[in-house]
Structures are given as C-alpha cells and as structure tokens.
Coordinates of C-alpha atoms and ligand atoms in Angstrom, one line a residue:
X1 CA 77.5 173.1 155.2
X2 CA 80.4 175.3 154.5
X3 CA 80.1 177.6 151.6
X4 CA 83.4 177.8 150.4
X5 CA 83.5 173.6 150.8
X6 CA 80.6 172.9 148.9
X7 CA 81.8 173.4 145.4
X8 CA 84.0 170.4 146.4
X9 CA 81.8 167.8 147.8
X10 CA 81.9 166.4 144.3
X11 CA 80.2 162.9 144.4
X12 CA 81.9 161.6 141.5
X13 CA 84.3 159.5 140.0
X14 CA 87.0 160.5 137.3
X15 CA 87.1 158.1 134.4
X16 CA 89.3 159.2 130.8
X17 CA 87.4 163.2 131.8
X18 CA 84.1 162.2 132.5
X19 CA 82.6 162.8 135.9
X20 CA 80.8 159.1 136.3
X21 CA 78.6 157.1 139.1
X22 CA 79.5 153.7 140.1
X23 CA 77.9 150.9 137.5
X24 CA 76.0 149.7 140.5
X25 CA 74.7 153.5 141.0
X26 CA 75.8 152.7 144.5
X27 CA 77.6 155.0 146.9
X28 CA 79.1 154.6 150.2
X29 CA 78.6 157.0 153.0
X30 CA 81.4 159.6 154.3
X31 CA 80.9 161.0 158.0
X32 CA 82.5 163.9 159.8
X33 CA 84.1 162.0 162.9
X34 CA 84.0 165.5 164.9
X35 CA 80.4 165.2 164.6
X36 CA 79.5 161.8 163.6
X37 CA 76.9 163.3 160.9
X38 CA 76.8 161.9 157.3
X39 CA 78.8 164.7 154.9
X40 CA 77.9 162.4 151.6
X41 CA 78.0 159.6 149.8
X42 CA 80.6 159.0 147.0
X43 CA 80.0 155.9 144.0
X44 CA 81.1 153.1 145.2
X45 CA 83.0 151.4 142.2
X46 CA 85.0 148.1 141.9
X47 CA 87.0 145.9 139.2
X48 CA 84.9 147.2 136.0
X49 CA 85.2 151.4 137.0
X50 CA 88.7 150.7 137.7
X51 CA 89.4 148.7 134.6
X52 CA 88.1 151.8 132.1
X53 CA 90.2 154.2 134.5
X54 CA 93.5 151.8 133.5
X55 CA 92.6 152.0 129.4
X56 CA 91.7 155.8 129.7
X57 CA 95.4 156.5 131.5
X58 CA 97.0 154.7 128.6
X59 CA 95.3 155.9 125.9
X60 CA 96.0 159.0 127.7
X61 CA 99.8 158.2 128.3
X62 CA 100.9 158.1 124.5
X63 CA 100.6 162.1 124.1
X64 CA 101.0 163.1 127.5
X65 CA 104.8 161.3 127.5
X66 CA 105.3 163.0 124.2
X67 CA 104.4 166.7 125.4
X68 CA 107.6 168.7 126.5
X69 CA 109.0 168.5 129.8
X70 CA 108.4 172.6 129.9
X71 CA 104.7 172.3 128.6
X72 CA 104.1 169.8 131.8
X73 CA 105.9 172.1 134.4
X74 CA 103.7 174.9 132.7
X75 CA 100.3 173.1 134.0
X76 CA 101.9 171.8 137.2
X77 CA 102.3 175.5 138.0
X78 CA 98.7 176.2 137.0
X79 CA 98.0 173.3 139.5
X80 CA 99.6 174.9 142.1
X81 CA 98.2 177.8 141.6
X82 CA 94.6 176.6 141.3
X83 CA 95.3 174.4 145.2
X84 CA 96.8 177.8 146.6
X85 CA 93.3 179.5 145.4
X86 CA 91.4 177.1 147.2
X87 CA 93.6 176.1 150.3
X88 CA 90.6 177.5 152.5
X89 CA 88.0 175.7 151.0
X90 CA 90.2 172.3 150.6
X91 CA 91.5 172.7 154.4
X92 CA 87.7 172.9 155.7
X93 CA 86.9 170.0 153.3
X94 CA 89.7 168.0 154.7
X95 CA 88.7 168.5 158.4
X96 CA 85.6 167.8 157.6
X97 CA 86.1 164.4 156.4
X98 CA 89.1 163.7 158.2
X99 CA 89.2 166.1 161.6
X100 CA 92.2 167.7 161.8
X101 CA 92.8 171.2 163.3
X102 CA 91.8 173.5 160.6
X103 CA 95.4 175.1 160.9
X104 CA 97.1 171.7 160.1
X105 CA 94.6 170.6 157.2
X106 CA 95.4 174.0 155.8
X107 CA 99.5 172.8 156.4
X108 CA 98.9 170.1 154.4
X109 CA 97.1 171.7 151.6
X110 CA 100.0 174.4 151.4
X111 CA 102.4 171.1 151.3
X112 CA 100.6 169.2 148.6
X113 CA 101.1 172.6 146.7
X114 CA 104.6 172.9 147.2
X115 CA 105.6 169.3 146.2
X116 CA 103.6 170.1 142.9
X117 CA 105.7 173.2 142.3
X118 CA 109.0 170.8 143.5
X119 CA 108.2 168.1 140.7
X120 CA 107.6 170.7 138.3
X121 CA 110.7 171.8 138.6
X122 CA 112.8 168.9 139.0
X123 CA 110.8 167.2 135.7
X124 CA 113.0 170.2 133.7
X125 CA 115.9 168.6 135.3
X126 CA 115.7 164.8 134.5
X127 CA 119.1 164.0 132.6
X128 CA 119.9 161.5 131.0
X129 CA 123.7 159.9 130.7
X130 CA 126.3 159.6 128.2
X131 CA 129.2 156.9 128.8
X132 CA 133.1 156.7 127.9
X133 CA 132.1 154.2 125.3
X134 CA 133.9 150.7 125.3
X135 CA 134.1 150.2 121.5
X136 CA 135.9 152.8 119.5
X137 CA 133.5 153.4 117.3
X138 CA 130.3 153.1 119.2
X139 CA 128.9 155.6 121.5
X140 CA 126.7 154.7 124.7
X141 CA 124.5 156.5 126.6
X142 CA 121.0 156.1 128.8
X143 CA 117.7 158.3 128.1
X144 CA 115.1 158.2 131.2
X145 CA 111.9 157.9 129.9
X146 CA 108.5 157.5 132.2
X147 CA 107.4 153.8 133.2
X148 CA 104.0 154.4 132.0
X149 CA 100.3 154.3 134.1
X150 CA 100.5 154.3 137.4
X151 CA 98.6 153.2 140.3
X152 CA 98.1 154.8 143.4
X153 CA 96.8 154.3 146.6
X154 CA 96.3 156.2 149.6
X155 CA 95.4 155.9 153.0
X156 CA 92.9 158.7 155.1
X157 CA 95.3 160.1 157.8
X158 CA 96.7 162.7 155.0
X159 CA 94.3 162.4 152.1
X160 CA 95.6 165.4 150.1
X161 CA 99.4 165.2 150.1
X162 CA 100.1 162.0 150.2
X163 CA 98.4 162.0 146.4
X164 CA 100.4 165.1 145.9
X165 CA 103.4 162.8 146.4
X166 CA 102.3 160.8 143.7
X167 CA 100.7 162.5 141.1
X168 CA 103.2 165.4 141.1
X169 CA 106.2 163.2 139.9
X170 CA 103.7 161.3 137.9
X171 CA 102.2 164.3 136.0
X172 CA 106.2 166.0 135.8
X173 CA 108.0 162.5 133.8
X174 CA 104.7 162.1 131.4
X175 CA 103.0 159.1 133.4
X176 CA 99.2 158.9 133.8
X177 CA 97.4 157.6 136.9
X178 CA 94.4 155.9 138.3
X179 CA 93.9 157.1 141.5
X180 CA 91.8 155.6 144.8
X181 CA 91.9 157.8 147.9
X182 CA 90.5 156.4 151.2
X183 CA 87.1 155.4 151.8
X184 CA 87.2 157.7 154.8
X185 CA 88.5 161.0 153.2
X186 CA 87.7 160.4 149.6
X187 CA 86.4 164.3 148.6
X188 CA 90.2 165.5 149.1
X189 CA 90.8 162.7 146.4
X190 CA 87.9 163.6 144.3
X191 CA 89.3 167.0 144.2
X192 CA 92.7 166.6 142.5
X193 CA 90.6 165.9 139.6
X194 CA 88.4 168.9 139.6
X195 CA 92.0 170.9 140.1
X196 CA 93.7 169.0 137.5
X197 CA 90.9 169.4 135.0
X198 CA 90.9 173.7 136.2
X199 CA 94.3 173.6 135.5
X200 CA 94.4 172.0 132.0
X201 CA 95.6 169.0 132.9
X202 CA 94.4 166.9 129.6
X203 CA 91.6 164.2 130.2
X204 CA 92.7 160.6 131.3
X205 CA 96.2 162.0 132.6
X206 CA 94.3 161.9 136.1
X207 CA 91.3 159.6 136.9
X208 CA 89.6 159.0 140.3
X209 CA 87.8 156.0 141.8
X210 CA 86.4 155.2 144.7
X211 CA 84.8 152.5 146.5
X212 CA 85.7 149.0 147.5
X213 CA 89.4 148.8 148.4
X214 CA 89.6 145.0 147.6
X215 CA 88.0 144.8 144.0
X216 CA 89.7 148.0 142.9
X217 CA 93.2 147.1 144.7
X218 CA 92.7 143.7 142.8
X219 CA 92.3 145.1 139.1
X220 CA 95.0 147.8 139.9
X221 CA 98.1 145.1 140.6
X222 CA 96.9 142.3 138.5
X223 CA 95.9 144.6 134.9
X224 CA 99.1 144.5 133.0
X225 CA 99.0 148.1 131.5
X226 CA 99.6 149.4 134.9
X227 CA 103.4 149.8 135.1
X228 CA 103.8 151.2 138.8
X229 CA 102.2 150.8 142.1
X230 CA 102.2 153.2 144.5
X231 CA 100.9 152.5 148.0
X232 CA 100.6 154.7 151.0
X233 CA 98.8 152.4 154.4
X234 CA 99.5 149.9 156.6
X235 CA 102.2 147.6 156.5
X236 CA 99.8 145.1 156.2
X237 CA 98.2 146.0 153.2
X238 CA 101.4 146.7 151.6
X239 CA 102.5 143.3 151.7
X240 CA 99.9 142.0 149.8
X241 CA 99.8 144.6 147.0
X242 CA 103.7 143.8 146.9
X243 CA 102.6 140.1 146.6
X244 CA 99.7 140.6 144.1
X245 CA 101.9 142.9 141.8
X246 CA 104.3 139.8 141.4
X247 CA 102.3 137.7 138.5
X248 CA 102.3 141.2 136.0
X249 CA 105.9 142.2 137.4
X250 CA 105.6 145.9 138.6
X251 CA 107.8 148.3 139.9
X252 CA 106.5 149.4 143.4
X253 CA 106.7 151.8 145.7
X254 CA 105.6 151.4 149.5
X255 CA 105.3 154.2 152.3
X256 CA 104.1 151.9 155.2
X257 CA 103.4 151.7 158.8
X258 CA 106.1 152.9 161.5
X259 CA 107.2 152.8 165.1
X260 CA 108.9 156.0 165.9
X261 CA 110.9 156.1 168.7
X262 CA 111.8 159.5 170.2
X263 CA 115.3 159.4 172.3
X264 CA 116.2 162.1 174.7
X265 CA 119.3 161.7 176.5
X266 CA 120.5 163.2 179.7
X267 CA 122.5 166.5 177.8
X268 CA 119.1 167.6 176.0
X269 CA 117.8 170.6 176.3
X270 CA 114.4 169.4 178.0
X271 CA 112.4 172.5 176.9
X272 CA 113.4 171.8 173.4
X273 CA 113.1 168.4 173.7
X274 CA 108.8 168.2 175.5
X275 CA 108.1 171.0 172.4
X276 CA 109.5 168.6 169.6
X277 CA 107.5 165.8 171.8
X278 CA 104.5 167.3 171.6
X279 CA 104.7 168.3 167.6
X280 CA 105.9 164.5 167.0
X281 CA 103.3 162.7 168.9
X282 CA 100.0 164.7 169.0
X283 CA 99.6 166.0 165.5
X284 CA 96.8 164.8 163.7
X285 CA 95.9 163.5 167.2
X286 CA 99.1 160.5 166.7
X287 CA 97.8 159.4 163.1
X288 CA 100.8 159.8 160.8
X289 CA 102.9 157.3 160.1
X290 CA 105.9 159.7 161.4
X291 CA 104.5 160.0 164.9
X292 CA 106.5 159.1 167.8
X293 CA 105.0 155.3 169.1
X294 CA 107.5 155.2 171.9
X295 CA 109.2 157.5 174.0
X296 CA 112.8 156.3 175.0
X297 CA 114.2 158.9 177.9
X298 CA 117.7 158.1 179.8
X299 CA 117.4 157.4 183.4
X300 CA 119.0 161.5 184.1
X301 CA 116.1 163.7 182.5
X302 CA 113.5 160.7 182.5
X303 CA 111.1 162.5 185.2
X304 CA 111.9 166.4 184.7
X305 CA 110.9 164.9 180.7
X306 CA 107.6 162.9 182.0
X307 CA 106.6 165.8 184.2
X308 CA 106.8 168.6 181.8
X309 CA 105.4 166.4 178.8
X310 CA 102.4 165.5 181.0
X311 CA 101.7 169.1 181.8
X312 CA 101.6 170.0 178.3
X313 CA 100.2 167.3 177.1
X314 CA 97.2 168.5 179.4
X315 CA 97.0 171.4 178.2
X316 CA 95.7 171.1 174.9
X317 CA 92.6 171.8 173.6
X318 CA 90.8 169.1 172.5
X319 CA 87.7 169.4 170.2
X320 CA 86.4 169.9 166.6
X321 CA 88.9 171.1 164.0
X322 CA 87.0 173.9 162.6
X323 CA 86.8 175.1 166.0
X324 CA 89.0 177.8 166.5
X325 CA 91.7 176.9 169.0
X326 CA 91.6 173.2 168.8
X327 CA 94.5 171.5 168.5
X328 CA 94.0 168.2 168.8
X329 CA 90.7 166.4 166.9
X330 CA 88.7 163.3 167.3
X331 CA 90.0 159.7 165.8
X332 CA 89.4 158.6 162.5
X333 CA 86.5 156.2 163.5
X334 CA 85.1 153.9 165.9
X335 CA 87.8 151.0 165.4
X336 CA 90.6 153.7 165.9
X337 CA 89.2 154.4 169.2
X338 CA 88.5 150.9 170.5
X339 CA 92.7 150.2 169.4
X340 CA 93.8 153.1 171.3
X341 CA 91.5 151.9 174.5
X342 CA 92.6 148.1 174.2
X343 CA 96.4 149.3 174.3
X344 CA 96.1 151.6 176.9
X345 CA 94.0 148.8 178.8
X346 CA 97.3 146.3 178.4
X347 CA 99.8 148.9 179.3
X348 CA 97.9 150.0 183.0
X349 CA 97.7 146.1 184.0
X350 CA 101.5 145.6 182.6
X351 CA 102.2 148.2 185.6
X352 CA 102.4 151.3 183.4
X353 CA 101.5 154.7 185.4
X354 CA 98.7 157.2 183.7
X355 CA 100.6 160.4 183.9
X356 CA 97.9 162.2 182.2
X357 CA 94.5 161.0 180.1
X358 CA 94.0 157.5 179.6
X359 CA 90.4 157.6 178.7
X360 CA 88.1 159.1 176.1
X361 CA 87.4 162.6 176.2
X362 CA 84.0 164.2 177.6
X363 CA 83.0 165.3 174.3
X364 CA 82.2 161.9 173.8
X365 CA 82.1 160.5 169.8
X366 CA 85.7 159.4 168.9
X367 CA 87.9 161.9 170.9
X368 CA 90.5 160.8 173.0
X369 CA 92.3 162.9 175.7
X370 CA 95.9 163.0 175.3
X371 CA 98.1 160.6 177.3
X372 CA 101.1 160.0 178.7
X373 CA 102.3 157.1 180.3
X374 CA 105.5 156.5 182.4
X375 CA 107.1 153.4 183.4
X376 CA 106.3 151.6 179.9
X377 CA 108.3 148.0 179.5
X378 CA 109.0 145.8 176.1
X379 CA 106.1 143.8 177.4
X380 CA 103.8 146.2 177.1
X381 CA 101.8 146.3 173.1
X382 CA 102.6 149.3 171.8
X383 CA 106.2 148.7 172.0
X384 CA 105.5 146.8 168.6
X385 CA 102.5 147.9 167.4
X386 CA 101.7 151.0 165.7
X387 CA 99.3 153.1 168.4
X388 CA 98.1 156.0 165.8
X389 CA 95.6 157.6 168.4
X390 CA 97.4 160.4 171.1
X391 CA 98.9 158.2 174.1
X392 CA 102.7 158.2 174.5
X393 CA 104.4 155.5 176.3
X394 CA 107.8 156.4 178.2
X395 CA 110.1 154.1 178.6
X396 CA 113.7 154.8 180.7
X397 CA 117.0 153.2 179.8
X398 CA 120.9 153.7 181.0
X399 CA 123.6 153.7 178.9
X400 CA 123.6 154.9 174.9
X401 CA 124.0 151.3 173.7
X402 CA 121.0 150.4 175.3
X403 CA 118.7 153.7 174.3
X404 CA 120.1 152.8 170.9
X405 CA 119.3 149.1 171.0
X406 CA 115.4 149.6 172.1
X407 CA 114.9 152.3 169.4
X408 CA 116.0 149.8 166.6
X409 CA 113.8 147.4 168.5
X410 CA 110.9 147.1 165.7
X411 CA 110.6 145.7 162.4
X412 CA 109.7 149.2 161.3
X413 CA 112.2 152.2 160.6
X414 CA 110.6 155.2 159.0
X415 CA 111.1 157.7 161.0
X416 CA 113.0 158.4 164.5
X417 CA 114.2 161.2 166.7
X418 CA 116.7 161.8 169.0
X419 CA 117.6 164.7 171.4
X420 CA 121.7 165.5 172.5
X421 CA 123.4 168.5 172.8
X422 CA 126.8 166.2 172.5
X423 CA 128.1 166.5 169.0
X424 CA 129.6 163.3 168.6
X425 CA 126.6 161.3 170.1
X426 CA 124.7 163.1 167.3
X427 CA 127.3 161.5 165.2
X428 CA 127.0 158.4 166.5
X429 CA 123.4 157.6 167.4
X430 CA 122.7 159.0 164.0
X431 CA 124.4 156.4 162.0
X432 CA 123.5 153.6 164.0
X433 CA 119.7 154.2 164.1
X434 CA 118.0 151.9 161.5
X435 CA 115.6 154.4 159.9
X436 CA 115.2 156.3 156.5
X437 CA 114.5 159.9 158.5
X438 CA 116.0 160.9 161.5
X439 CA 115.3 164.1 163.8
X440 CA 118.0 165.3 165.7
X441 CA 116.8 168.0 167.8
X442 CA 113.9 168.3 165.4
X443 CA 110.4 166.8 165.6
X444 CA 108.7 168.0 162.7
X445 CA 111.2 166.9 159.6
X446 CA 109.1 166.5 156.2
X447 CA 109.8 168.6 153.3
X448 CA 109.2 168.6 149.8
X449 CA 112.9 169.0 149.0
X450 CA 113.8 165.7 151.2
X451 CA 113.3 162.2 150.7
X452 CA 110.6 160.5 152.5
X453 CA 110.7 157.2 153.0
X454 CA 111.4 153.7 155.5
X455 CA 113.9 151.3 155.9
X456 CA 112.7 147.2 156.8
X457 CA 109.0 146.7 156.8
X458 CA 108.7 150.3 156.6
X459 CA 108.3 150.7 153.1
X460 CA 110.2 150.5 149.2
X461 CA 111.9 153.4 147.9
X462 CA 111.3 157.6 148.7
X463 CA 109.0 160.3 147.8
X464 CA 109.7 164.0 147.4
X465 CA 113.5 165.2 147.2
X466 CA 115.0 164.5 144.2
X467 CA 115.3 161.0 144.6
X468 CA 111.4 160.8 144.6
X469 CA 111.0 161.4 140.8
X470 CA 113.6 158.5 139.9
X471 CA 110.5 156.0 141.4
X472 CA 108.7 156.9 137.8
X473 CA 111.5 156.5 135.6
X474 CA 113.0 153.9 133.6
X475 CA 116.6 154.2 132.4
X476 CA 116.7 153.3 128.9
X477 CA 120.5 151.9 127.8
X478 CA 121.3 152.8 124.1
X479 CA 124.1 151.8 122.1
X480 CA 125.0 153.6 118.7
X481 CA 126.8 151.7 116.1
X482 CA 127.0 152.4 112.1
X483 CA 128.3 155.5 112.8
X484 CA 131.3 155.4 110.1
X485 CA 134.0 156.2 112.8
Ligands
NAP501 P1 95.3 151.0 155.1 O1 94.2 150.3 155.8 O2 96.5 150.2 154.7 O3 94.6 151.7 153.9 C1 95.4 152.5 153.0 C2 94.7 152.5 151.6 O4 94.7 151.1 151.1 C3 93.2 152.9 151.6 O5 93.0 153.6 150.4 C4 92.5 151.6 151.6 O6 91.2 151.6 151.1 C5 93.4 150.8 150.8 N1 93.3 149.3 150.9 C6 92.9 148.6 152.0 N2 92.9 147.3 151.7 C7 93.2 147.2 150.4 C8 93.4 146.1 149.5 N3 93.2 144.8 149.9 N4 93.7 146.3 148.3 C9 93.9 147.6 147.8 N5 93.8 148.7 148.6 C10 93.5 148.5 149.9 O7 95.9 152.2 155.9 P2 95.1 153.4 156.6 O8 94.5 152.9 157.9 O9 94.3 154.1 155.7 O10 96.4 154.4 157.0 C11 97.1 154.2 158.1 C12 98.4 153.5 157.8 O11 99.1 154.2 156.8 C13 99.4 153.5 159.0 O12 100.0 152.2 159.1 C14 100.4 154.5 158.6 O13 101.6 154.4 159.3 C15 100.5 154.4 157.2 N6 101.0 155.6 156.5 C16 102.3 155.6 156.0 C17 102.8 156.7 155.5 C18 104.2 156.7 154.9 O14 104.6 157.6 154.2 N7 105.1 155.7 155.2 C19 102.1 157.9 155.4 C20 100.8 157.9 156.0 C21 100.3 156.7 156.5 P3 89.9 151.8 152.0 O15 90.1 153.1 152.7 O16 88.8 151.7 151.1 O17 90.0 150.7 153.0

C-alpha cells in the first residue's frame, strides 16, 4: 500500500457531512486491474442512501445560493489548492484503481484543479441582462440564478475530472450535488469530499454515494428536488437517464460515447501527423471518449502513415502505471478485454492486416499490446462501434469528399481530427465535419478554457469554457412596473 494514498482509501459515503456505510452495511469490492488484487471495498448504497443525499443537497442549497459569488470563488480556491497539495497521492490513488500511467493520472489531477480555479473565476462573472424595455414606463431585465441540486454521474475511464467538470460550475453558481462515481474507480470520487470538506466547503453542498448504478441512477432522475442531471458514460446509458428524467422534467446534460475519426490527407506533415496519432489513440490505453476509433488516411501518405504508426505503436512500453516508464496500462477489466479481442477477431476475418499487436500482452491480466491494423473496410465493427481498448483501424480513401463522408459516417460526433498543411482544406473540412471538437493538426485538444462537448448521439450541451457554467443556470425574466414613470 502506498503511503501517501492511504489517507484516501476512504471507504465511505458522503451524506449532508457525515462519513456513512451503506444501510445494508454492504460493500462492493474495488481491484487494481494492473494487478488484479483487491484495493478495498466501498458501501454499496441504493434508492434510500441516495434519497437522504438529495434532502441533505437541498436543505443545503437554501444558504449555499445565498452566499456571495466572491465567498464561493474564495473556497473553490482553497479546493484547488488542497487537490494541487495532494496531486501525488490522488495520481497513485487513481492508477491504482483505474491504471493509468502515473504521469497521465497526475495530468488529470492537475486538470481537475484547473477547471476548479476556471469556474471559480468565471462564477464572479455570471451577468445578468437588462433590456430596451417595450413599455415606457416599465423596465425589463433577466437575473441568472442557479437551477438548484444537481445530479451527477460519472463513468471510470477519468474518475477525477470528469466530476471536476461538474461540481466546479456546480459549487461556483450556488448548486449542491449528489454525486456517484464509478463502481470501478470510486476512491477518486470519495475523495472530492474529503477535499471539499478540507477546504471548507459547507456540509451537504457535496455528498457521495456509491454502489448500485441502477437503484441509485433510479432515485437520482425520478426524485423531484433534483433539478439537473448530469451524466458522463455510454451512449447507452444516457439514453435512458434522458428518458427516465422525462416524468420530473429535468434539465440534462449528457457527455456520451464517440467515434473519433482521425483524417490525414496526402499534404500532412506525416511526422506530425503518427505523434498526434499516437497521443489520440493510445492514451489511457484508447479509453476516452476523445480517442481516435478510426483512422481515415488518403491513398498518397496511407502506407509511409501505417508504417511509421506501427513502428511506434511498437515501441511503447506496456505495463503497470506506477511503473516508471510505462506508457500504456492494462484495460479497465475483464469485459474490456474480451470487446477489444472480439473486434479485432471480426476485423482479421473481414481481410484486415495486423500491422502490429493484435493479441493480449505477455504480462497477462487485462493488458493488451497496442495495434494497428491496415486495410480496415465499413464492414468491419469498429467502424461503428466504440473500440475503447488500444487497436487502431486504418482505413484509405481518395478524394476529400469521400475522407469527409466516412469521417461523418457515425451516429456519434464528439470529437475528430484532421491533418493538412492546405489552408483552405483546413477551412473546409473543418466546417463540414459534424462534431462538437475538432483537431486540426492537434491530437490532444481539451482545456479548461474550451467547451467540451458532442454533437448527434454524442451528447447534450458543453462542459468547461464559458459556456459550461450556463448548463447550471436558469435565466430568470423580470418585469418592473409601478415605478411612477
Ligand atoms: P457507463 O457504463 O455508461 O457508466 C457511466 C456511469 O453510469 C457509471 O457511474 C455507471 O455506474 C453509471 N450507470 C450505469 N448504468 C446506470 C443506470 N442504469 N443508471 C444510472 N447510472 C448508471 O460508461 P463507462 O463504461 O463507465 O464509461 C465509458 C463510456 O463513457 C464511453 O462510452 C465513453 O465514450 C464515455 N465517456 C464520455 C465522455 C464525454 O465527455 N463525452 C467522457 C468520458 C467517457 P457503475 O460504474 O456502477 O456501472
């Protein structure tokens, strides 16, 4: 057990600032997938947990939306502060539980800080709007006020930032939340709350449960004093929050699944082009949402791009992420492992051509060797479906249309990428790609200051930027009359 970790391993949930077990007393196991050992167990609540959390957030709401929007920024600041103390202890935490390279958990850690300090400082800047009236002696104008407790729910493959996405515009417009982090990474959940409460935050502002996804998802979207829902996961599961959240009429935000296609036309700069390839598709060994799913390379470059991917793709070193040097981890868990095999299966007898990998690594457990695969056709699986595991598929077209045409191919559109040195193909391709972020020349885009978010069955609405604080607003028309003009 790591030493600087252990404070951490809390085994707890959050409920109105008391540090409670599930009513069952039951817990549910958490396992290191580098090493397949048991790291804990953590209660495993449902409807009735879940139910207090909701009452404690609004009883908490009334004063927290009536504190000052400097005294908020003020604790958000000792937030950050108090994650940028720890980010060693909650990066080994998070590849613990989730397996990561060490240097990327601590990446995310650093990010969750930083969009904490963004929506501190953009909660100071939430204006309201006063309107060339239409009566001559009224006057009109719209106050933004928060939309109350909100519900969030996150997914494993970033288990510390994609909260940070929520509770920091949460904490910065006055909203309380209930919180459930994934069953698979649920300590760097657990652990905004110890922060929270270190930083001042006031008790039932921030509450934590974990524990079965259905019973708690169910109280979350069908409880009426939860205003907001906002879901980070699979496509899947997003529909059927959006559906369940229908009867009680909530305002939603989703961040779902994507297919990411990754264009490099003949004029790219190929070096450029296999680095950005490799950031896009092997971080978090292909488990982000943002992750290139298809590579779509023009008939020019397409094997100086295969070759030189391959080769590096071969290169990396594979193993646990507190090892030092690793860049590429094991899988989340056994299912993960079994999809990534099953579509790699499909796309060898569809005629597609191992470059490099296409099996599970000799460390054994969940690790996967990173693949690439040329001569990949529509046919094959993964040109739909999401791969999250580290095998990239190549595919080769002609003309722009056509490159442009198989990237939109999907009902996805999160995020894409695209590779020219032509300025008006940047131009061009850029506005006709159906996505909510694009790359061009860049494979690593996210930043606090820039909205995040998909277009189609991507997702609803943005995080981060400013735009990401609106989500956890409502604007508030009010008309003045009687004033003796
Ligand atoms: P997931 O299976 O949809 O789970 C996400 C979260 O939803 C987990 O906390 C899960 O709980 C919970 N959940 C599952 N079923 C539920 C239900 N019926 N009611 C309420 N909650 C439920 O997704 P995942 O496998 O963790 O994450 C991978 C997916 O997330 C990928 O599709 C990826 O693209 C997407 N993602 C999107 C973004 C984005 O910003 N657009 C970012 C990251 C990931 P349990 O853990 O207890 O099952």
């Amino acid at each position: 057990m790591l030493t600087r970790t252990s404070r951490f391993l809390k085994e707890a949930n959050l409920i109105g600032g008391e540090w409670v077990q599930a009513d069952s007393g039951e817990t549910i196991d958490v396992v290191n997938p580098a090493t397949g050992q048991r790291i804990g167990g953590v209660p495993k609540s449902g409807a009735a947990e879940t139910k207090r959390a909701i009452e404690a957030a609004h009883k908490a709401f009334g004063e927290w939306k009536a504190t000052s929007a400097a005294h908020r920024a003020k604790l958000m600041r000792a937030l950050h502060d108090a994650i940028m103390d720890n980010q060693d202890a909650l990066a080994e935490l998070l590849t613990m539980e989730q397996g990561k390279p060490l240097a990327e958990a601590k990446g995310e850690v650093g990010m969750s800080a930083g969009y904490v300090l963004w929506f501190a400082e953009e909660g100071r800047r939430i204006y309201g709007e006063t309107i060339p009236s239409s009566w001559a002696d009224r006057r009109m104008m719209v106050i933004k006020q928060p939309v109350g407790v909100v519900a969030a729910i996150t997914p494993w493959n970033f288990p510390s930032s994609m909260l940070a996405r929520k509770i920091g515009p949460a904490l910065a417009t006055g909203c309380t939340s209930v919180v459930k982090p994934a069953t698979a990474t649920p300590y760097s959940g657990i652990a905004w709350g110890m922060l929270a409460e270190e930083a001042g935050i006031p008790a039932g502002v921030i509450n934590v449960v974990t524990g079965s996804s259905g019973a708690i998802g169910g109280e979350l979207t069908s409880n009426p004093l939860v205003r907001k829902i906002t879901f980070t996961g699979s496509t899947e599961v997003g529909r059927k929050l959006i559906a369940q959240s229908a009867d009680t009429v909530k305002k939603v935000s989703m961040e779902l699944g994507g297919n990411a296609p990754f264009v490099v036309f003949d004029d790219a700069d190929l070096d450029r082009a296999v680095d950005g390839a490799i950031a896009a598709k092997f971080r978090n060994t292909g488990q982000t949402c943002v992750c290139t799913n298809r590579f779509i390379v023009q008939s020019g470059i397409y094997d100086a791009f295969v070759a030189k991917l391959s080769e590096k793709a071969k290169a990396m070193k594979v193993g646990d992420g507190l090892e030092d040097g690793t860049v590429q981890g094991p899988l989340i868990d056994q299912d993960q492992l079994e999809k990534v095999e099953e579509l790699v299966a499909d796309a060898r007898e569809k005629g597609g051509k191992i470059e490099t990998g296409g099996k599970p690594h000799a460390l054994g457990g969940t690790f996967y060797e990173p693949t690439v695969i040329s001569n990949a056709t529509k046919e094959m699986r993964f040109t739909q479906e999401e791969i999250f595991g580290p095998v990239a598929p190549v595919y080769k077209f002609q003309t722009e249309e056509e490159g442009v045409a198989l990237a939109n191919d999907t009902i996805y559109g999160l995020a894409c990428y695209f590779y020219t040195k032509d300025l008006g193909r940047a131009y061009r391709v850029m506005e006709s790609l159906d996505y909510g972020l694009v790359g061009v020349n860049e494979g690593v885009i996210t930043a606090v200051e820039a909205p995040f978010g998909g277009v189609k069955q991507s997702g609803l609405g943005r995080e981060g930027g400013h735009q990401g604080i609106e989500e956890y607003l409502e604007a508030k028309y009010v008309c003045l009359g009687g004033l003796g003009f």
